[in-house]
Amino acid sequence: MRSLVKIAQTADEKQIAEFFQASVGQWRSERRYYTLPQGENKEMVSIITIRFLEQGNDELQELAQLHDLLDLGSLSCGAKVSWESTDLHTARKEASGVTVFGAVGNILYRDRGFATTKPVTAQYYFPNLKTLCLRTEYNNSVFEEEIKLIGDKYRTRQTIISRAGEQLMIGQYLEKRIQA
């Protein structure tokens, strides 16, 4: 028998579920990364596929196990995100991968971070219904990200990477849904 604590979602969990569901599909992401303080930039195009994961999903249970959560069904929802990135100017494939996200309260569990293959957690909040903000810390670095849904067909994203209080990189993204 499940306890009421597990059944009741927090307001954050309801919002993250709605946000993940609104993000499902395939997106073309045009990205520009600025390395600071030099200001050098790199432009990329990525194809991103997002799939919603319901509570109890096998991938969420594996994620809970990876994070040593006692209740493997505790992640209220999640998303599986895969990507393939290409350098815009050279057409050279730069990166590809998959990551799984799962939510409990205002914590987002991930099977890997931006710059590590180890599991990480992020705190998240919603300044409004269409904007998700994340803060992830590991290896003496801070990753702050804002993802904003714009209608049904667009998203903007911005990532700021800092270490020891100094900003190292800014990533800006415009994403267009190419398939629901």
Coordinates of C-alpha atoms in Angstrom, one line a residue:
M1 CA 0.0 0.0 0.0
R2 CA 1.3 3.5 -0.9
S3 CA 1.5 6.2 1.6
L4 CA -0.3 9.5 1.0
V5 CA 3.0 11.3 1.0
K6 CA 4.0 9.4 -2.2
I7 CA 0.7 9.9 -3.9
A8 CA 0.4 13.7 -3.4
Q9 CA 2.5 15.8 -5.7
T10 CA 3.9 19.1 -4.7
A11 CA 3.1 22.2 -6.7
D12 CA 6.7 22.0 -8.0
E13 CA 6.2 18.4 -9.2
K14 CA 2.9 19.2 -10.9
Q15 CA 4.6 22.1 -12.7
I16 CA 7.6 20.1 -13.7
A17 CA 5.3 17.3 -15.1
E18 CA 3.4 19.9 -17.1
F19 CA 6.6 21.5 -18.3
F20 CA 8.1 18.1 -19.4
Q21 CA 4.9 17.2 -21.2
A22 CA 4.8 20.5 -23.0
S23 CA 8.4 19.9 -24.1
V24 CA 7.9 16.4 -25.6
G25 CA 8.9 16.0 -29.2
Q26 CA 11.9 16.8 -31.4
W27 CA 13.5 20.2 -31.5
R28 CA 16.1 21.9 -33.6
S29 CA 18.4 23.8 -31.3
E30 CA 20.6 26.6 -32.6
R31 CA 23.2 27.2 -30.0
R32 CA 25.9 29.8 -29.4
Y33 CA 28.5 29.4 -26.7
Y34 CA 30.6 32.3 -25.5
T35 CA 33.8 31.6 -23.6
L36 CA 34.6 34.3 -21.1
P37 CA 36.4 36.6 -20.7
Q38 CA 37.9 36.2 -24.2
G39 CA 34.5 36.3 -25.8
E40 CA 35.3 33.5 -28.3
N41 CA 32.2 31.9 -29.5
K42 CA 31.1 28.6 -31.0
E43 CA 27.9 27.9 -32.9
M44 CA 26.2 24.5 -32.9
V45 CA 23.0 23.0 -34.2
S46 CA 21.5 20.1 -32.2
I47 CA 18.6 17.9 -32.8
I48 CA 17.0 17.1 -29.4
T49 CA 14.4 14.5 -28.7
I50 CA 12.4 14.7 -25.4
R51 CA 10.2 11.9 -24.1
F52 CA 8.1 12.2 -20.9
L53 CA 8.6 9.6 -18.2
E54 CA 5.7 8.8 -15.8
Q55 CA 6.2 7.9 -12.2
G56 CA 7.2 4.2 -11.8
N57 CA 8.8 4.1 -15.3
D58 CA 11.8 1.6 -15.4
E59 CA 14.2 4.4 -16.4
L60 CA 13.1 6.5 -13.4
Q61 CA 13.5 3.5 -11.1
E62 CA 17.1 3.0 -12.5
L63 CA 17.7 6.8 -11.9
A64 CA 16.5 6.5 -8.3
Q65 CA 18.8 3.5 -7.8
L66 CA 21.7 5.4 -9.3
H67 CA 21.1 8.2 -6.7
D68 CA 20.7 5.6 -3.8
L69 CA 17.1 6.7 -3.2
L70 CA 15.4 4.3 -0.7
D71 CA 12.1 4.3 -2.6
L72 CA 12.7 3.5 -6.3
G73 CA 9.3 4.8 -7.1
S74 CA 9.8 8.2 -5.5
L75 CA 10.5 10.2 -8.7
S76 CA 7.2 11.8 -9.5
C77 CA 7.9 12.1 -13.3
G78 CA 10.8 12.7 -15.6
A79 CA 12.1 13.2 -19.1
K80 CA 14.5 11.3 -21.3
V81 CA 16.5 13.7 -23.5
S82 CA 18.7 12.7 -26.4
W83 CA 20.8 14.9 -28.7
E84 CA 23.1 15.1 -31.7
S85 CA 25.1 18.2 -32.1
T86 CA 27.0 19.5 -35.1
D87 CA 29.3 22.5 -35.5
L88 CA 27.4 25.0 -37.6
H89 CA 30.5 26.2 -39.6
T90 CA 32.4 22.9 -40.2
A91 CA 29.3 20.6 -40.2
R92 CA 31.4 18.3 -38.0
K93 CA 29.5 16.1 -35.5
E94 CA 30.5 17.4 -32.1
A95 CA 28.5 15.4 -29.5
S96 CA 25.7 13.1 -29.0
G97 CA 24.2 11.6 -25.9
V98 CA 21.2 10.8 -23.7
T99 CA 20.3 11.9 -20.2
V100 CA 17.4 11.1 -17.9
F101 CA 15.8 13.6 -15.5
G102 CA 13.5 12.7 -12.6
A103 CA 11.8 15.0 -10.0
V104 CA 11.1 14.9 -6.3
G105 CA 9.9 18.1 -4.7
N106 CA 12.0 20.9 -6.1
I107 CA 15.0 18.6 -6.8
L108 CA 15.8 17.3 -10.3
Y109 CA 17.9 14.2 -10.4
R110 CA 20.0 13.5 -13.5
D111 CA 22.0 10.5 -14.5
R112 CA 24.8 12.8 -15.7
G113 CA 25.7 16.4 -15.6
F114 CA 26.7 18.9 -18.3
A115 CA 30.5 18.3 -17.8
T116 CA 30.5 14.9 -16.0
T117 CA 29.1 11.4 -16.6
K118 CA 28.4 11.1 -12.9
P119 CA 24.9 11.5 -11.5
V120 CA 24.0 15.0 -10.3
T121 CA 21.1 16.9 -8.7
A122 CA 19.8 20.4 -9.5
Q123 CA 17.4 22.6 -7.6
Y124 CA 14.7 23.9 -9.8
Y125 CA 11.9 26.5 -9.6
F126 CA 9.4 28.3 -11.9
P127 CA 9.4 32.1 -11.9
N128 CA 6.3 31.6 -14.1
L129 CA 4.4 28.7 -15.7
K130 CA 6.4 28.7 -18.9
T131 CA 9.9 29.2 -17.5
L132 CA 12.0 26.5 -15.7
C133 CA 15.2 27.6 -13.8
L134 CA 17.8 25.1 -12.7
R135 CA 20.9 25.4 -10.5
T136 CA 23.4 22.6 -10.5
E137 CA 26.7 22.5 -8.6
Y138 CA 29.5 20.0 -8.8
N139 CA 33.3 20.0 -9.3
N140 CA 33.5 23.5 -7.9
S141 CA 31.4 24.8 -10.8
V142 CA 27.9 26.2 -10.9
F143 CA 25.5 25.7 -13.8
E144 CA 22.5 28.0 -14.0
E145 CA 20.0 27.3 -16.7
E146 CA 16.7 29.0 -17.8
I147 CA 14.4 27.2 -20.3
K148 CA 11.4 29.2 -21.5
L149 CA 8.5 27.8 -23.5
I150 CA 7.3 30.3 -26.1
G151 CA 3.9 29.1 -27.5
D152 CA 3.9 25.5 -28.7
K153 CA 6.7 25.8 -31.3
Y154 CA 9.6 27.5 -29.6
R155 CA 11.9 27.5 -26.6
T156 CA 14.7 29.7 -25.5
R157 CA 17.5 28.5 -23.2
Q158 CA 20.4 30.2 -21.5
T159 CA 23.1 28.5 -19.5
I160 CA 25.7 30.3 -17.4
I161 CA 28.7 28.3 -16.1
S162 CA 30.7 29.8 -13.2
R163 CA 33.6 28.7 -11.1
A164 CA 34.8 30.5 -7.9
G165 CA 32.3 33.3 -8.6
E166 CA 33.6 34.0 -12.0
Q167 CA 31.5 33.3 -15.1
L168 CA 33.4 31.1 -17.6
M169 CA 30.8 30.4 -20.3
I170 CA 27.4 31.5 -21.5
G171 CA 25.3 29.3 -23.8
Q172 CA 22.3 30.8 -25.6
Y173 CA 19.8 28.6 -27.5
L174 CA 16.8 29.1 -29.8
E175 CA 14.9 25.9 -30.2
K176 CA 12.1 25.2 -32.7
R177 CA 9.9 22.1 -32.4
I178 CA 10.1 20.1 -35.6
Q179 CA 8.0 17.2 -34.5
A180 CA 5.5 16.8 -31.7

